[in-house]
Amino acid sequence: MSYKWTALLTVLLASFMATINSSIILISLPAIFNGIHLYPMQPDAFQYLLWILMGYGLVTATILLSIGRLADIYGRVRLFRIGFFIFMIGSVMLYLTPGTGSTGAIELILFRFVQAVGGALTMANGPAIITDVFPSSERGKALGINTVALMSGQFIGLLLGGILVTYNWRYVFLVNIPFALIGTVWAYWKMEELSFKAKKTSVDILGNVFFIGGLTSLLVGITYGLMPYEHNGVMDAMGWNSPLVRITSAIGIVLLLAFPFVERRAENPMFRFEFFKIRAFAFSNLANFMAAIARGGIMFMLILLLQGIWLPLQGYSFEDTPLWAGIYMLPLTIGFIIMGPISGMLSDKYGPRWIATTGMALVAVVFIGLAMLPYNFDYWELGILIFLMGIGNGMFSSPNSSSIMNSVPAEDRGVASGMMSTLMNSAMVLSMGLFFTIVIVGLQGTFPNAIHESFTSFASTQTAPIMQNLADQISEISPTNALFSAFLGYNPMGTILNVMDSTVVASIPQSVVDTLTSNYWFPETLQQAFMPALRVSFIIGAILSAIAALLSAMRGQHYVHELHNEIESAMKGQSFVHAIPDKIDE
């Protein structure tokens, strides 16, 4: 086997492992929370849920850039191997999690942080390794194949998660260990350090402090801003008024604003701002950033739509909705898998500009289609739309990554890959913050009124005071907790009634209790508040995708750094070799 395929196979294994880990966690959260005896209405449960979901991305976003720079100095393969090993250690720690309740949740979050460090080491170096070993005429194809591994891992993770949790929730962490072990052994045995190393220089300590400190502080502020906050005896659905959120967000913004000035004075900067003078690099990264904001939180919103509203109305029990939501999202994955390698190969031949631009334009149109869906849509409508979204994202992803990696010198591919991944992961966290805020604000404003209107239909002359009291109490419970009860596979109203005053619950007629805990009452009531906010999110997604398409079109024609340099050298020396016309065509 040619070494380039050996290296690609190893990177594919890392990509496959990482995305299995991502989707298997998402689908297994109900079983994990049950396993550590933590329930949705417990204090701080929503906080732990957010950190388990977003903590991995926060860690990777903050360290990817530093890893990319270190990889250019010390070798990409060396750090890639270490990443496999650390990921394996994190998976073992997660499998052995000893605690329960809040303690168990904190342990899971910390062990996920360890896993994230390993994932970041492989993520930052994978695209650079592929770019090192494949010629420019095949890089789009190779990166497209890597995209297939990424999306296939999501599909396999959903299936494995649904099967494994029926036996033991710990198995969802155990499944990562063989992949990580095989990857570690294979990487040490088969991979070679072929990268063009940058000269060994001092580490940009001040730049790391400003960047990691600023991004961490900002992302922590965003995360806690999504959590309920109590002040002066009043519970807000979100924490944007919290002093902690305001202080951490302000510190993060100040540090990040100061970061470019620090880097311009650094002798060996970690963030290469001069790369943004390269048109292909600058506009490809900006397009990638806007696309990641558009898609990051929206995918999660679609899952909430399926689990909280559509699937229960189709007769699925709340306990079964996590698995079925993953299955019903498969057209998105299929579209991505189909188009990822095809678009990569086409970009090798025709250049990435118009293929990637058309892909993002298609995604913008799909967002508009999603905004027009009713809450009780026919599945074929959603299936076609998300399949087309997968096609569009597949058309954009591979050519855009190839464009970024082709545009920089060989010795700087590690930092370029780190910059690309950092911007994308930061955008994904920002996206979760943006779209969660829109939906939660919408719920907080309209969900209590929807409850009161619904309860009016239950009230007779005798039960009117009881229904009014019950409606008042339910309205005071955070709609966020109710929504995430559905996400975790609990019947939301059953969960709410379990934590209410037993004397109040006992006074409710049994027919009303049966209606409240049915598959229909909560989704029908929730959709009145949820759907308008979701449509606003889809419209914003369409606007962001259209901006990404415009930025993609501005990247210019196909640009490959090493070919550009060869052609310039040949032109200066007036010595055109036979290969030059072919290189110009490329």
PDB file of C-alpha atoms in Angstrom, residues 7 28 64 148 195 200 263 277 299 311 321 326 348 350 355 384 403 439 442-443 461 498:
ATOM      1  CA  ALA A   7      -1.592   7.836   6.401  1.00  0.00           C
ATOM      2  CA  SER A  28     -26.987   7.982  25.170  1.00  0.00           C
ATOM      3  CA  LEU A  64      -6.367  23.620  18.691  1.00  0.00           C
ATOM      4  CA  VAL A 148     -17.194  10.264   4.683  1.00  0.00           C
ATOM      5  CA  SER A 195       6.072  16.981   7.294  1.00  0.00           C
ATOM      6  CA  LYS A 200      12.320  25.329  16.318  1.00  0.00           C
ATOM      7  CA  GLU A 263       0.565  38.727  18.175  1.00  0.00           C
ATOM      8  CA  LYS A 277      -3.339  38.282   3.161  1.00  0.00           C
ATOM      9  CA  MET A 299     -28.941  20.694  14.115  1.00  0.00           C
ATOM     10  CA  LEU A 311     -42.216  12.161  17.461  1.00  0.00           C
ATOM     11  CA  THR A 321     -37.604   9.527  21.047  1.00  0.00           C
ATOM     12  CA  GLY A 326     -31.188  10.135  15.466  1.00  0.00           C
ATOM     13  CA  ASP A 348      -9.381  18.860  -7.618  1.00  0.00           C
ATOM     14  CA  TYR A 350     -12.253  22.416 -11.494  1.00  0.00           C
ATOM     15  CA  ILE A 355     -18.648  24.033  -5.971  1.00  0.00           C
ATOM     16  CA  ILE A 384     -35.979  15.804   1.563  1.00  0.00           C
ATOM     17  CA  SER A 403      -8.716  25.379  -0.437  1.00  0.00           C
ATOM     18  CA  VAL A 439     -35.462  29.513  21.547  1.00  0.00           C
ATOM     19  CA  GLY A 442     -39.195  32.601  22.977  1.00  0.00           C
ATOM     20  CA  LEU A 443     -40.280  29.850  25.359  1.00  0.00           C
ATOM     21  CA  THR A 461     -67.113  25.225  37.576  1.00  0.00           C
ATOM     22  CA  ASN A 498     -43.435  14.373  40.308  1.00  0.00           C
TER      23      ASN A 498
END
